[in-house]
mmCIF file of C-alpha atoms in Angstrom:
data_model
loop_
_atom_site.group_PDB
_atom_site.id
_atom_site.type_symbol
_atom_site.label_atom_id
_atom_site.label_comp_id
_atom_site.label_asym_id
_atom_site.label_seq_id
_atom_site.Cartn_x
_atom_site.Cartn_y
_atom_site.Cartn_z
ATOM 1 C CA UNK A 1 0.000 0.000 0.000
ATOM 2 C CA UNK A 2 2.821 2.183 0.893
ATOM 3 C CA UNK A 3 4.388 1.611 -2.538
ATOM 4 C CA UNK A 4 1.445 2.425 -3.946
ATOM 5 C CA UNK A 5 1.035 5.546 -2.325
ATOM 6 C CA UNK A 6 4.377 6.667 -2.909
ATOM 7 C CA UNK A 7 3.797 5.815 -6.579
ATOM 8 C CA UNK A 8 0.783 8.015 -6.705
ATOM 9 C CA UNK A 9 2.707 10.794 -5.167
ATOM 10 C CA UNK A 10 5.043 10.908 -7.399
ATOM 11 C CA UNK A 11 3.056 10.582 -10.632
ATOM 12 C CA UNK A 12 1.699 13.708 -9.058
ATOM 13 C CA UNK A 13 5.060 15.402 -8.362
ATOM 14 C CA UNK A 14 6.203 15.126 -12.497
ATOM 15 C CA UNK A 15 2.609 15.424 -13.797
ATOM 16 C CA UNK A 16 2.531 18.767 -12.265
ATOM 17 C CA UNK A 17 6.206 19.311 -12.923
ATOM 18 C CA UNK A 18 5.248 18.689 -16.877
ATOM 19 C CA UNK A 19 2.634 21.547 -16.760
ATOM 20 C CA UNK A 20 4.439 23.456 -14.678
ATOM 21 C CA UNK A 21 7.416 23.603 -17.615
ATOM 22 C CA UNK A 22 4.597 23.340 -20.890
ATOM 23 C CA UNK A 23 3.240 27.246 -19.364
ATOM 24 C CA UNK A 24 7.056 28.120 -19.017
ATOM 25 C CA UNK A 25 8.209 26.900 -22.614
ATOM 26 C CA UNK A 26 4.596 28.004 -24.165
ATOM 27 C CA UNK A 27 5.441 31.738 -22.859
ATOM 28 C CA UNK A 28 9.029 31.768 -23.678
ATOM 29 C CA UNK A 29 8.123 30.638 -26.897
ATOM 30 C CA UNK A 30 4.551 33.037 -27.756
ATOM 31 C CA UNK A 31 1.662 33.097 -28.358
ATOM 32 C CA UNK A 32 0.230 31.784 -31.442
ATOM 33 C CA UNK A 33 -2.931 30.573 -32.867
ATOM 34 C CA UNK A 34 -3.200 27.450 -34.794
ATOM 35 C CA UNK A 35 -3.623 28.781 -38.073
ATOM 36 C CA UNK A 36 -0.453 31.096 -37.819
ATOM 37 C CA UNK A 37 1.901 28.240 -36.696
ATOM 38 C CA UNK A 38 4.063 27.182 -39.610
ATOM 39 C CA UNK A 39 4.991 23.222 -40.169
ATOM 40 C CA UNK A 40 7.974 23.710 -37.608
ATOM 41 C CA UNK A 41 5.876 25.620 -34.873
ATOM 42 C CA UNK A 42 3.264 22.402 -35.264
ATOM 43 C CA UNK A 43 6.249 19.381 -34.827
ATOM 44 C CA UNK A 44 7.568 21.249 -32.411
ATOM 45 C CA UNK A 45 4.450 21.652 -30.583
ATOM 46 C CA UNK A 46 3.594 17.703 -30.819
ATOM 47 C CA UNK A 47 7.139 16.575 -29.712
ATOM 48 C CA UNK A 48 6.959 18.292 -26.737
ATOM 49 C CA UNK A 49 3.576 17.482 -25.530
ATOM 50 C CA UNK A 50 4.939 13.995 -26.415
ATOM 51 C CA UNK A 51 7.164 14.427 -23.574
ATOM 52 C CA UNK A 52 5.426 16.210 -21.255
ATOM 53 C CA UNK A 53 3.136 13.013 -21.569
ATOM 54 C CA UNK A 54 6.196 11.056 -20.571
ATOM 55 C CA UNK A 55 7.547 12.536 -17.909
ATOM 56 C CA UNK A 56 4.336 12.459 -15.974
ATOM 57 C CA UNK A 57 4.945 9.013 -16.051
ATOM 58 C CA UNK A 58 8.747 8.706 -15.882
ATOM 59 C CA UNK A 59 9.214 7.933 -11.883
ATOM 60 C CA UNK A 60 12.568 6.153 -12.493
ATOM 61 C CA UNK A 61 14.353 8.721 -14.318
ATOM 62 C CA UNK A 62 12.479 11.908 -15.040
ATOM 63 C CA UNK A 63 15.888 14.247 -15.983
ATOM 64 C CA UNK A 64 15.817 12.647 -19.581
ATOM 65 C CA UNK A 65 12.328 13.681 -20.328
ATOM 66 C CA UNK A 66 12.669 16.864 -18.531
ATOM 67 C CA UNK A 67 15.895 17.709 -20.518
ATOM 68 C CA UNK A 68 14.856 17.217 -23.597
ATOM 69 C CA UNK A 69 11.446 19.260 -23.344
ATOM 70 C CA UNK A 70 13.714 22.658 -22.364
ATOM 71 C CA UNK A 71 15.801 21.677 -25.470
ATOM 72 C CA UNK A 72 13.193 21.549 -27.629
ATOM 73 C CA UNK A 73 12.064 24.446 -26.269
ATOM 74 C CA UNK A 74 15.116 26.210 -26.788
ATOM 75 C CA UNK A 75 15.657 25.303 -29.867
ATOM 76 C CA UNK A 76 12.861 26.305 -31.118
ATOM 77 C CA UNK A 77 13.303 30.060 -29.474
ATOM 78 C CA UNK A 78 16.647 29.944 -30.705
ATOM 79 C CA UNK A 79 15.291 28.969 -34.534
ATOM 80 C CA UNK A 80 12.307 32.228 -34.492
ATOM 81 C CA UNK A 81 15.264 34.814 -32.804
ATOM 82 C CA UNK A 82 17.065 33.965 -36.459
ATOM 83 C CA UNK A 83 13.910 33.643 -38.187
ATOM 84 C CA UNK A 84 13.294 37.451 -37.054
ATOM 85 C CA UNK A 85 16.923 38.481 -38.215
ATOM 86 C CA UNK A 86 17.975 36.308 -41.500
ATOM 87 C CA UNK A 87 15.884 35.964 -44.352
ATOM 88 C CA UNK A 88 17.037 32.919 -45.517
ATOM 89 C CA UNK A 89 16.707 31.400 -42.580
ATOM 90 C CA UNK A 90 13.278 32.974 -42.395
ATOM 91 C CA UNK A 91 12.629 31.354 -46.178
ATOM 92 C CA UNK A 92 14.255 27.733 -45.199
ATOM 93 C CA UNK A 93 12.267 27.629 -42.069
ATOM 94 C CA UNK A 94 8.583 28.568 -42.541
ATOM 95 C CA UNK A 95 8.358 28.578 -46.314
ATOM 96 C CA UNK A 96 7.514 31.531 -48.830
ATOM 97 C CA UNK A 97 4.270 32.633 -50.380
ATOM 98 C CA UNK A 98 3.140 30.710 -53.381
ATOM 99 C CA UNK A 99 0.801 31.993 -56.052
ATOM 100 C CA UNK A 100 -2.043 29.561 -57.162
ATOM 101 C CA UNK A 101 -3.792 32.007 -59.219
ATOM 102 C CA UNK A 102 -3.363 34.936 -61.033
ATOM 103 C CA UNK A 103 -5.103 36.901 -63.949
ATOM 104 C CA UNK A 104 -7.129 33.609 -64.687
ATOM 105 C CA UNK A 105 -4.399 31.036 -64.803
ATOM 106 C CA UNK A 106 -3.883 28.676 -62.537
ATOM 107 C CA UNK A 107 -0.489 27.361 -61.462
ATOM 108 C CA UNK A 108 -0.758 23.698 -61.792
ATOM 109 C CA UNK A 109 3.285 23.235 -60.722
ATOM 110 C CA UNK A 110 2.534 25.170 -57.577
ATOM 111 C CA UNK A 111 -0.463 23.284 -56.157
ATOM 112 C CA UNK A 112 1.640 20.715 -57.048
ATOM 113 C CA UNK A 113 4.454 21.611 -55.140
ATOM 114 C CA UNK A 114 1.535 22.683 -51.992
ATOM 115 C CA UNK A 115 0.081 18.953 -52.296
ATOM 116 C CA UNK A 116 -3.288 20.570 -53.209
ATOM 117 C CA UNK A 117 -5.671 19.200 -56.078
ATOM 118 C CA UNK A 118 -8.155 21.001 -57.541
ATOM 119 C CA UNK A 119 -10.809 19.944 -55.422
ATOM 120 C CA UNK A 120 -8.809 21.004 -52.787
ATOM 121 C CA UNK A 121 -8.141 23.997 -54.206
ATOM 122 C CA UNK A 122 -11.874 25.191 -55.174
ATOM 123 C CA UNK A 123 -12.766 24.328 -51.829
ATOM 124 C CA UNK A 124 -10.641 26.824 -50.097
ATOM 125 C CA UNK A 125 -11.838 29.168 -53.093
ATOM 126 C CA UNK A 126 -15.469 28.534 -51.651
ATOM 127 C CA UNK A 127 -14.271 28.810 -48.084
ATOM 128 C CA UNK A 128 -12.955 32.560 -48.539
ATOM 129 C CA UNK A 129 -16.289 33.651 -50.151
ATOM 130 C CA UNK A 130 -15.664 33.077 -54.059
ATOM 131 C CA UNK A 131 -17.782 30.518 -55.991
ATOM 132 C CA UNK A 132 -16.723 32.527 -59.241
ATOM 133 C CA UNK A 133 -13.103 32.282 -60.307
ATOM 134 C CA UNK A 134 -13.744 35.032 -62.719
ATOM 135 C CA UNK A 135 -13.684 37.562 -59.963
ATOM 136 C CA UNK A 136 -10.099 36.685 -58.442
ATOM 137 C CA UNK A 137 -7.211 38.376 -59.606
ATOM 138 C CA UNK A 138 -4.992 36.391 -57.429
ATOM 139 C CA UNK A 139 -5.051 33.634 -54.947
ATOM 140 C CA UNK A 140 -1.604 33.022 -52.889
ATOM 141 C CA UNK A 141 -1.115 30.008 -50.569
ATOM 142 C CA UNK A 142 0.984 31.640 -47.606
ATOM 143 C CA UNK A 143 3.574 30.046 -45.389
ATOM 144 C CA UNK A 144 0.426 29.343 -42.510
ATOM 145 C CA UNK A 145 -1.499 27.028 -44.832
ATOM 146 C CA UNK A 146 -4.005 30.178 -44.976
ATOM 147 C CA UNK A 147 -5.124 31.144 -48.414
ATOM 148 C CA UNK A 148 -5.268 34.587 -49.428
ATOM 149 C CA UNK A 149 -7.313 36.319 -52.185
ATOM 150 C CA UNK A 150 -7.319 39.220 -54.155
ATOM 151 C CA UNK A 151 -10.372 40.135 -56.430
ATOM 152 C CA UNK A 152 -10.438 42.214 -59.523
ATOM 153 C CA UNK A 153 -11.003 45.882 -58.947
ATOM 154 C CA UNK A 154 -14.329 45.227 -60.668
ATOM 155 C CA UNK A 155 -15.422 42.384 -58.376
ATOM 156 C CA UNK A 156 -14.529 43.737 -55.028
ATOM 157 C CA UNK A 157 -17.104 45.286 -52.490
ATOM 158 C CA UNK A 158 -17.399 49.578 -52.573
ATOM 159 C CA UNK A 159 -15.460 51.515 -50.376
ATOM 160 C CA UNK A 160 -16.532 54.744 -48.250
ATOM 161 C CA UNK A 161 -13.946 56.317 -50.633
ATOM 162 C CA UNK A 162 -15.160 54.979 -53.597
ATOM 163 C CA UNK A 163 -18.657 56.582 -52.656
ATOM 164 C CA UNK A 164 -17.021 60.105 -51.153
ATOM 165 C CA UNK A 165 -18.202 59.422 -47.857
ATOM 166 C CA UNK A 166 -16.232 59.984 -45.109
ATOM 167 C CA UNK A 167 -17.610 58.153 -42.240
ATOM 168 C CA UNK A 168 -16.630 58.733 -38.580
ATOM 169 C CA UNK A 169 -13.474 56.216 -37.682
ATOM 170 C CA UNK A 170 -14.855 53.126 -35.902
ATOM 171 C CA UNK A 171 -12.912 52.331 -32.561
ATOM 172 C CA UNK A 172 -11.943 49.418 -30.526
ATOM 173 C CA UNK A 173 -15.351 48.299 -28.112
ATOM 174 C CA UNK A 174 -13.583 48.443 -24.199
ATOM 175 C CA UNK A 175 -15.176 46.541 -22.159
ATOM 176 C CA UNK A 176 -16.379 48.714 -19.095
ATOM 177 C CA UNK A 177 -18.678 45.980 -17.036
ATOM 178 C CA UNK A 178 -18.172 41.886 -17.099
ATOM 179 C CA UNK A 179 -20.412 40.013 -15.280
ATOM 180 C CA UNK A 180 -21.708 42.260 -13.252
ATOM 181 C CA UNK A 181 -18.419 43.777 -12.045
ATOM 182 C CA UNK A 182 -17.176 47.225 -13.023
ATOM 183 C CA UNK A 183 -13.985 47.192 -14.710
ATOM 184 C CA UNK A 184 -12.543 50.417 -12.952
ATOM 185 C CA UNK A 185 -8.460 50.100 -14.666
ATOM 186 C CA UNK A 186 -10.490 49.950 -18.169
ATOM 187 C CA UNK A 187 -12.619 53.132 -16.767
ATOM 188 C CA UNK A 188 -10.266 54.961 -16.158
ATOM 189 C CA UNK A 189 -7.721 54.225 -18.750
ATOM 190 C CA UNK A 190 -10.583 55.437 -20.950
ATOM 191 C CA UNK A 191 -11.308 58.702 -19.142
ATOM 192 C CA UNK A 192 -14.348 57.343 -17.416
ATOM 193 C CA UNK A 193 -15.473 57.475 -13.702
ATOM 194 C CA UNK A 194 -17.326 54.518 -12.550
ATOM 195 C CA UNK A 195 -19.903 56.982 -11.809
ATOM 196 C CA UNK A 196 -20.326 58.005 -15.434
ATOM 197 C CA UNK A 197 -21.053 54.155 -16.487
ATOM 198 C CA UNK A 198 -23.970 53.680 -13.524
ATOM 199 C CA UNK A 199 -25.575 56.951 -15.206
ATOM 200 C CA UNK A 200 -25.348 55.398 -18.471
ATOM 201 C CA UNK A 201 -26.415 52.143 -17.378
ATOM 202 C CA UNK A 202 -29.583 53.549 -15.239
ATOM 203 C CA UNK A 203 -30.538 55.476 -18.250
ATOM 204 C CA UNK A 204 -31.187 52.456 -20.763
ATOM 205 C CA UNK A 205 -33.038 50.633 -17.557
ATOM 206 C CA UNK A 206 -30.253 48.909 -15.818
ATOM 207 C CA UNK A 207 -30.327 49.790 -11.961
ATOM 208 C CA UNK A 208 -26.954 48.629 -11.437
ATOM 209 C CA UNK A 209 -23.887 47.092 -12.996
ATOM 210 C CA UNK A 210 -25.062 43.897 -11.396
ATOM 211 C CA UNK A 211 -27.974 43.340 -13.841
ATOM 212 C CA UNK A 212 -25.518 43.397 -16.327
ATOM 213 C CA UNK A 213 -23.225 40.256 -18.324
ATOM 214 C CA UNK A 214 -21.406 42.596 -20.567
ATOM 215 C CA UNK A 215 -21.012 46.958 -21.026
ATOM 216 C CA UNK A 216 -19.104 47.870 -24.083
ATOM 217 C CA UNK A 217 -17.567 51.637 -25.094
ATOM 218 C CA UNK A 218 -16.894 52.783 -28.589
ATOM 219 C CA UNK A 219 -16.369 56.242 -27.983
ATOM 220 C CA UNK A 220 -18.995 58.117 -27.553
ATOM 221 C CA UNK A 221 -21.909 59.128 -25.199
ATOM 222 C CA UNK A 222 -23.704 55.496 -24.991
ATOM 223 C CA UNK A 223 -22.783 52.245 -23.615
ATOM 224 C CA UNK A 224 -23.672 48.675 -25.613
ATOM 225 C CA UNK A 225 -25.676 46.662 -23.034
ATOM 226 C CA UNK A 226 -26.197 42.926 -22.379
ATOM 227 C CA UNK A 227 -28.074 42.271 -19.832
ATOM 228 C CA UNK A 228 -27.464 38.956 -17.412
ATOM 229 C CA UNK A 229 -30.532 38.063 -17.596
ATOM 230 C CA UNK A 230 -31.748 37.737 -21.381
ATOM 231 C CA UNK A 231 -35.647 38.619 -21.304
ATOM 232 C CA UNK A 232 -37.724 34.720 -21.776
ATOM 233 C CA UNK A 233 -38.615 33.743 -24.853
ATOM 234 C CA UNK A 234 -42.453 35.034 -26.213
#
């Protein structure tokens, strides 16, 4: 039982150890989303979850595991510092653009050389929005996997400026309240007194920032609501 027990305990010790050094190496090495990693980001990624996995389980000698996880890790900061200041090592590592299409040909040797077909191909087409080829001027496979397209000046929605308007610049929604709790350092930052977002709040019905899930500001005079409690269904 005791063996057991000590066992347990220590399955506990490296499993925690392992997460402990995943946050450490997943901060040292940013933040990315899935969709911006490149090939090497995603190897990278699996080998050393792979051995996280085994040094929660490695009671006899968890150095080797342990080791090589901060050497991958390294590695891998090492390999985006030169990324950042060579070019060809930036090219050799995460790949260049590739154009698929452009001015209505499409680049058989380059899908080719992306291992896409042409089903492939039409589906990511359909994905971005365009069912008609006609309207592309370009479509370029970048180094993510993501593919980007441009459409022909004739086939691409109007502009303010294309219409001489000149509407008033959007900005960034703060949030002010979350779930029911005033966010005073996002108040302030913004100019605002907590005062100033009760008034607002009590004038579109809300008697407090308790009632409410979610305040945004844009800007100007008014505050976008959600209340916590959605009104039930007619």
């Amino acid at each position: 039982m005791g063996e057991i027990l000590n066992q347990v305990g220590m399955t506990s010790l490296t499993t925690l150890l392992s997460i402990a050094v995943i946050f450490l190496l997943a901060k040292l090495m940013g933040t990315k989303q899935v969709s911006q990693m490149t090939m090497f980001d995603y190897v990278v990624g699996i080998t050393i979850g792979s051995i996280a996995a085994e040094l929660a389980t490695e009671l006899e000698e968890p150095a080797k595991p342990l080791t090589a996880m901060i050497l991958y890790g390294l590695i891998a900061v090492l390999i985006s510092v030169l990324t950042n200041k060579s070019i060809k090592v930036r090219t050799m590592v995460t790949g260049k653009p590739m154009v698929l299409l452009e001015n209505g040909v499409i680049y058989r040797e380059n899908l080719k050389k992306a291992r896409l077909d042409l089903n492939e191909f039409l589906t990511y087409c359909r994905i971005g929005g365009w069912f008609d080829l006609n309207q592309l001027q370009s479509a370029v496979l970048e180094h993510n996997g993501v593919v980007s397209f441009l459409p022909k000046e004739t086939d691409r929605p109007a502009t303010p400026t294309d219409l001489n308007l000149n509407p008033k610049q959007s900005q960034v929604q703060v949030p002010f309240v979350m779930d029911g709790i005033l966010l005073a350092d996002n108040i302030h930052q913004a100019g605002k007194e907590e005062s100033w977002v009760q008034r607002s709040l009590l004038r579109q019905g809300y008697k407090d920032e308790k009632t409410v899930l979610l305040a945004l500001w844009d800007g100007g005079e008014k505050l976008t609501v959600f209340p916590m409690d959605p009104p039930a269904e007619p």
